[in-house]
């Protein structure tokens, strides 16, 4: 019986972060304002969902998706939403914080269902909501920056 000498196949694991990426992320987070941190979290959530969507697309193309990666990426997106939910300050504006809390609960529920059902439709729905939230925060940051610039020049 002849033994084949097979080398292990190296794959680029999209869930692996290089030391350089870790330093970049740490510097970005350390220098960000609280408002910018929220946008960073939304971006992270959207990136996890984009990676999960690629796994779903493999299934449509009749290639073998890595369902372990898919589930991990979906779980990470839910973790980001949980972190956003935990960071809400109900003392400043309770009604607004409560509404965001409920929206985050809705997103988590839909993301978990999307994971179980492998539903791109549910994922896309959540991506739209998260993108809108991110845009709203970014617009608010831009207005704050404009106001600060005007006050410093005025």
PDB file of C-alpha atoms in Angstrom:
ATOM      1  CA  UNK A   1       0.000   0.000   0.000  1.00  0.00           C
ATOM      2  CA  UNK A   2       1.431   3.330  -1.069  1.00  0.00           C
ATOM      3  CA  UNK A   3       1.215   6.284   1.327  1.00  0.00           C
ATOM      4  CA  UNK A   4       0.765   9.714  -0.136  1.00  0.00           C
ATOM      5  CA  UNK A   5       2.800  12.436   1.451  1.00  0.00           C
ATOM      6  CA  UNK A   6       0.266  15.218   1.778  1.00  0.00           C
ATOM      7  CA  UNK A   7       1.153  18.630   3.099  1.00  0.00           C
ATOM      8  CA  UNK A   8      -1.446  20.279   5.282  1.00  0.00           C
ATOM      9  CA  UNK A   9      -3.514  22.765   3.386  1.00  0.00           C
ATOM     10  CA  UNK A  10      -3.109  26.277   4.726  1.00  0.00           C
ATOM     11  CA  UNK A  11      -6.222  28.325   4.664  1.00  0.00           C
ATOM     12  CA  UNK A  12      -6.632  31.971   5.420  1.00  0.00           C
ATOM     13  CA  UNK A  13      -8.924  31.953   8.381  1.00  0.00           C
ATOM     14  CA  UNK A  14     -10.941  35.183   8.204  1.00  0.00           C
ATOM     15  CA  UNK A  15     -11.495  34.971  11.956  1.00  0.00           C
ATOM     16  CA  UNK A  16      -7.772  35.291  12.719  1.00  0.00           C
ATOM     17  CA  UNK A  17      -6.380  38.708  13.574  1.00  0.00           C
ATOM     18  CA  UNK A  18      -2.689  39.380  12.994  1.00  0.00           C
ATOM     19  CA  UNK A  19      -0.579  41.146  15.639  1.00  0.00           C
ATOM     20  CA  UNK A  20      -0.377  44.195  13.352  1.00  0.00           C
ATOM     21  CA  UNK A  21      -4.171  44.289  13.048  1.00  0.00           C
ATOM     22  CA  UNK A  22      -4.498  43.990  16.836  1.00  0.00           C
ATOM     23  CA  UNK A  23      -2.168  46.982  17.347  1.00  0.00           C
ATOM     24  CA  UNK A  24      -4.055  49.010  14.741  1.00  0.00           C
ATOM     25  CA  UNK A  25      -7.405  48.223  16.363  1.00  0.00           C
ATOM     26  CA  UNK A  26      -6.051  49.016  19.847  1.00  0.00           C
ATOM     27  CA  UNK A  27      -4.680  52.387  18.672  1.00  0.00           C
ATOM     28  CA  UNK A  28      -7.936  53.199  16.900  1.00  0.00           C
ATOM     29  CA  UNK A  29     -10.024  52.349  19.975  1.00  0.00           C
ATOM     30  CA  UNK A  30      -7.681  54.131  22.394  1.00  0.00           C
ATOM     31  CA  UNK A  31      -7.849  57.368  20.391  1.00  0.00           C
ATOM     32  CA  UNK A  32     -11.595  57.297  19.617  1.00  0.00           C
ATOM     33  CA  UNK A  33     -14.271  59.381  21.303  1.00  0.00           C
ATOM     34  CA  UNK A  34     -17.197  57.520  22.907  1.00  0.00           C
ATOM     35  CA  UNK A  35     -19.322  58.404  19.860  1.00  0.00           C
ATOM     36  CA  UNK A  36     -16.652  57.098  17.484  1.00  0.00           C
ATOM     37  CA  UNK A  37     -16.450  53.859  19.471  1.00  0.00           C
ATOM     38  CA  UNK A  38     -20.114  53.241  18.705  1.00  0.00           C
ATOM     39  CA  UNK A  39     -19.446  53.685  14.976  1.00  0.00           C
ATOM     40  CA  UNK A  40     -16.439  51.349  15.281  1.00  0.00           C
ATOM     41  CA  UNK A  41     -18.680  48.718  16.890  1.00  0.00           C
ATOM     42  CA  UNK A  42     -21.288  49.080  14.144  1.00  0.00           C
ATOM     43  CA  UNK A  43     -18.506  48.682  11.555  1.00  0.00           C
ATOM     44  CA  UNK A  44     -17.246  45.567  13.331  1.00  0.00           C
ATOM     45  CA  UNK A  45     -20.728  44.062  13.381  1.00  0.00           C
ATOM     46  CA  UNK A  46     -21.172  44.794   9.678  1.00  0.00           C
ATOM     47  CA  UNK A  47     -17.791  43.201   8.908  1.00  0.00           C
ATOM     48  CA  UNK A  48     -18.713  40.009  10.780  1.00  0.00           C
ATOM     49  CA  UNK A  49     -21.990  39.874   8.864  1.00  0.00           C
ATOM     50  CA  UNK A  50     -20.204  40.426   5.538  1.00  0.00           C
ATOM     51  CA  UNK A  51     -17.920  37.463   6.266  1.00  0.00           C
ATOM     52  CA  UNK A  52     -20.921  35.310   7.224  1.00  0.00           C
ATOM     53  CA  UNK A  53     -22.681  36.339   4.026  1.00  0.00           C
ATOM     54  CA  UNK A  54     -19.701  35.079   1.997  1.00  0.00           C
ATOM     55  CA  UNK A  55     -20.172  31.649   3.572  1.00  0.00           C
ATOM     56  CA  UNK A  56     -23.850  31.682   2.614  1.00  0.00           C
ATOM     57  CA  UNK A  57     -22.947  32.658  -0.950  1.00  0.00           C
ATOM     58  CA  UNK A  58     -20.706  29.584  -1.181  1.00  0.00           C
ATOM     59  CA  UNK A  59     -23.791  27.473  -0.531  1.00  0.00           C
ATOM     60  CA  UNK A  60     -25.660  29.186  -3.386  1.00  0.00           C
ATOM     61  CA  UNK A  61     -22.694  28.604  -5.694  1.00  0.00           C
ATOM     62  CA  UNK A  62     -22.760  24.915  -4.762  1.00  0.00           C
ATOM     63  CA  UNK A  63     -19.398  25.182  -3.049  1.00  0.00           C
ATOM     64  CA  UNK A  64     -18.986  23.840   0.465  1.00  0.00           C
ATOM     65  CA  UNK A  65     -19.543  26.567   3.045  1.00  0.00           C
ATOM     66  CA  UNK A  66     -17.777  26.434   6.366  1.00  0.00           C
ATOM     67  CA  UNK A  67     -20.776  26.416   8.684  1.00  0.00           C
ATOM     68  CA  UNK A  68     -18.521  26.600  11.737  1.00  0.00           C
ATOM     69  CA  UNK A  69     -17.092  29.893  10.468  1.00  0.00           C
ATOM     70  CA  UNK A  70     -20.580  31.088   9.572  1.00  0.00           C
ATOM     71  CA  UNK A  71     -21.911  30.369  13.063  1.00  0.00           C
ATOM     72  CA  UNK A  72     -18.863  31.984  14.671  1.00  0.00           C
ATOM     73  CA  UNK A  73     -19.260  35.119  12.558  1.00  0.00           C
ATOM     74  CA  UNK A  74     -22.957  35.338  13.348  1.00  0.00           C
ATOM     75  CA  UNK A  75     -22.223  34.857  17.061  1.00  0.00           C
ATOM     76  CA  UNK A  76     -19.619  37.646  16.921  1.00  0.00           C
ATOM     77  CA  UNK A  77     -22.148  40.003  15.340  1.00  0.00           C
ATOM     78  CA  UNK A  78     -24.592  39.210  18.158  1.00  0.00           C
ATOM     79  CA  UNK A  79     -21.789  39.813  20.689  1.00  0.00           C
ATOM     80  CA  UNK A  80     -21.213  43.283  19.232  1.00  0.00           C
ATOM     81  CA  UNK A  81     -24.916  44.096  19.534  1.00  0.00           C
ATOM     82  CA  UNK A  82     -24.868  42.849  23.143  1.00  0.00           C
ATOM     83  CA  UNK A  83     -21.901  45.111  23.863  1.00  0.00           C
ATOM     84  CA  UNK A  84     -23.753  48.079  22.372  1.00  0.00           C
ATOM     85  CA  UNK A  85     -26.777  47.146  24.461  1.00  0.00           C
ATOM     86  CA  UNK A  86     -24.703  46.892  27.645  1.00  0.00           C
ATOM     87  CA  UNK A  87     -23.152  50.305  27.023  1.00  0.00           C
ATOM     88  CA  UNK A  88     -26.474  52.151  26.919  1.00  0.00           C
ATOM     89  CA  UNK A  89     -26.759  54.864  29.559  1.00  0.00           C
ATOM     90  CA  UNK A  90     -30.352  54.898  30.755  1.00  0.00           C
ATOM     91  CA  UNK A  91     -29.629  57.818  33.133  1.00  0.00           C
ATOM     92  CA  UNK A  92     -29.095  60.394  30.370  1.00  0.00           C
ATOM     93  CA  UNK A  93     -32.205  59.728  28.284  1.00  0.00           C
ATOM     94  CA  UNK A  94     -34.138  56.710  29.512  1.00  0.00           C
ATOM     95  CA  UNK A  95     -36.731  56.708  26.733  1.00  0.00           C
ATOM     96  CA  UNK A  96     -34.081  56.794  23.983  1.00  0.00           C
ATOM     97  CA  UNK A  97     -31.954  54.152  25.741  1.00  0.00           C
ATOM     98  CA  UNK A  98     -35.010  51.911  26.206  1.00  0.00           C
ATOM     99  CA  UNK A  99     -35.908  52.214  22.516  1.00  0.00           C
ATOM    100  CA  UNK A 100     -32.361  51.356  21.462  1.00  0.00           C
ATOM    101  CA  UNK A 101     -32.309  48.457  23.939  1.00  0.00           C
ATOM    102  CA  UNK A 102     -35.479  47.050  22.356  1.00  0.00           C
ATOM    103  CA  UNK A 103     -34.116  47.564  18.843  1.00  0.00           C
ATOM    104  CA  UNK A 104     -30.923  45.725  19.836  1.00  0.00           C
ATOM    105  CA  UNK A 105     -33.044  42.878  21.267  1.00  0.00           C
ATOM    106  CA  UNK A 106     -34.901  42.717  17.954  1.00  0.00           C
ATOM    107  CA  UNK A 107     -31.593  42.628  16.043  1.00  0.00           C
ATOM    108  CA  UNK A 108     -30.149  39.905  18.267  1.00  0.00           C
ATOM    109  CA  UNK A 109     -33.265  37.785  17.833  1.00  0.00           C
ATOM    110  CA  UNK A 110     -33.188  38.163  14.047  1.00  0.00           C
ATOM    111  CA  UNK A 111     -29.449  37.481  13.856  1.00  0.00           C
ATOM    112  CA  UNK A 112     -29.864  34.305  15.921  1.00  0.00           C
ATOM    113  CA  UNK A 113     -32.712  33.179  13.657  1.00  0.00           C
ATOM    114  CA  UNK A 114     -30.620  34.012  10.584  1.00  0.00           C
ATOM    115  CA  UNK A 115     -27.869  31.823  11.998  1.00  0.00           C
ATOM    116  CA  UNK A 116     -30.182  28.890  12.683  1.00  0.00           C
ATOM    117  CA  UNK A 117     -32.096  29.189   9.399  1.00  0.00           C
ATOM    118  CA  UNK A 118     -29.058  30.221   7.301  1.00  0.00           C
ATOM    119  CA  UNK A 119     -31.240  33.079   6.091  1.00  0.00           C
ATOM    120  CA  UNK A 120     -29.616  35.752   3.971  1.00  0.00           C
ATOM    121  CA  UNK A 121     -32.905  37.665   3.941  1.00  0.00           C
ATOM    122  CA  UNK A 122     -32.856  38.041   7.738  1.00  0.00           C
ATOM    123  CA  UNK A 123     -29.166  38.961   7.638  1.00  0.00           C
ATOM    124  CA  UNK A 124     -29.755  41.619   4.966  1.00  0.00           C
ATOM    125  CA  UNK A 125     -32.619  43.058   7.006  1.00  0.00           C
ATOM    126  CA  UNK A 126     -30.328  43.384  10.043  1.00  0.00           C
ATOM    127  CA  UNK A 127     -27.504  44.829   7.936  1.00  0.00           C
ATOM    128  CA  UNK A 128     -29.879  47.552   6.726  1.00  0.00           C
ATOM    129  CA  UNK A 129     -30.881  48.500  10.274  1.00  0.00           C
ATOM    130  CA  UNK A 130     -27.285  48.457  11.557  1.00  0.00           C
ATOM    131  CA  UNK A 131     -26.116  50.510   8.550  1.00  0.00           C
ATOM    132  CA  UNK A 132     -28.841  53.076   9.228  1.00  0.00           C
ATOM    133  CA  UNK A 133     -27.859  53.265  12.905  1.00  0.00           C
ATOM    134  CA  UNK A 134     -24.212  53.700  11.943  1.00  0.00           C
ATOM    135  CA  UNK A 135     -25.091  56.458   9.463  1.00  0.00           C
ATOM    136  CA  UNK A 136     -27.122  58.265  12.115  1.00  0.00           C
ATOM    137  CA  UNK A 137     -24.267  58.160  14.616  1.00  0.00           C
ATOM    138  CA  UNK A 138     -21.776  59.272  11.963  1.00  0.00           C
ATOM    139  CA  UNK A 139     -24.022  62.187  11.013  1.00  0.00           C
ATOM    140  CA  UNK A 140     -24.288  63.186  14.679  1.00  0.00           C
ATOM    141  CA  UNK A 141     -20.492  63.057  15.055  1.00  0.00           C
ATOM    142  CA  UNK A 142     -20.075  65.223  11.958  1.00  0.00           C
ATOM    143  CA  UNK A 143     -22.500  67.811  13.348  1.00  0.00           C
ATOM    144  CA  UNK A 144     -20.678  67.834  16.698  1.00  0.00           C
ATOM    145  CA  UNK A 145     -17.366  68.349  14.889  1.00  0.00           C
ATOM    146  CA  UNK A 146     -18.824  71.187  12.814  1.00  0.00           C
ATOM    147  CA  UNK A 147     -20.180  72.857  15.949  1.00  0.00           C
ATOM    148  CA  UNK A 148     -16.828  72.503  17.728  1.00  0.00           C
ATOM    149  CA  UNK A 149     -14.999  73.989  14.734  1.00  0.00           C
ATOM    150  CA  UNK A 150     -17.388  76.933  14.558  1.00  0.00           C
ATOM    151  CA  UNK A 151     -17.062  77.605  18.294  1.00  0.00           C
ATOM    152  CA  UNK A 152     -13.270  77.489  18.177  1.00  0.00           C
ATOM    153  CA  UNK A 153     -13.202  79.910  15.221  1.00  0.00           C
ATOM    154  CA  UNK A 154     -15.915  82.185  16.580  1.00  0.00           C
TER     155      UNK A 154
END
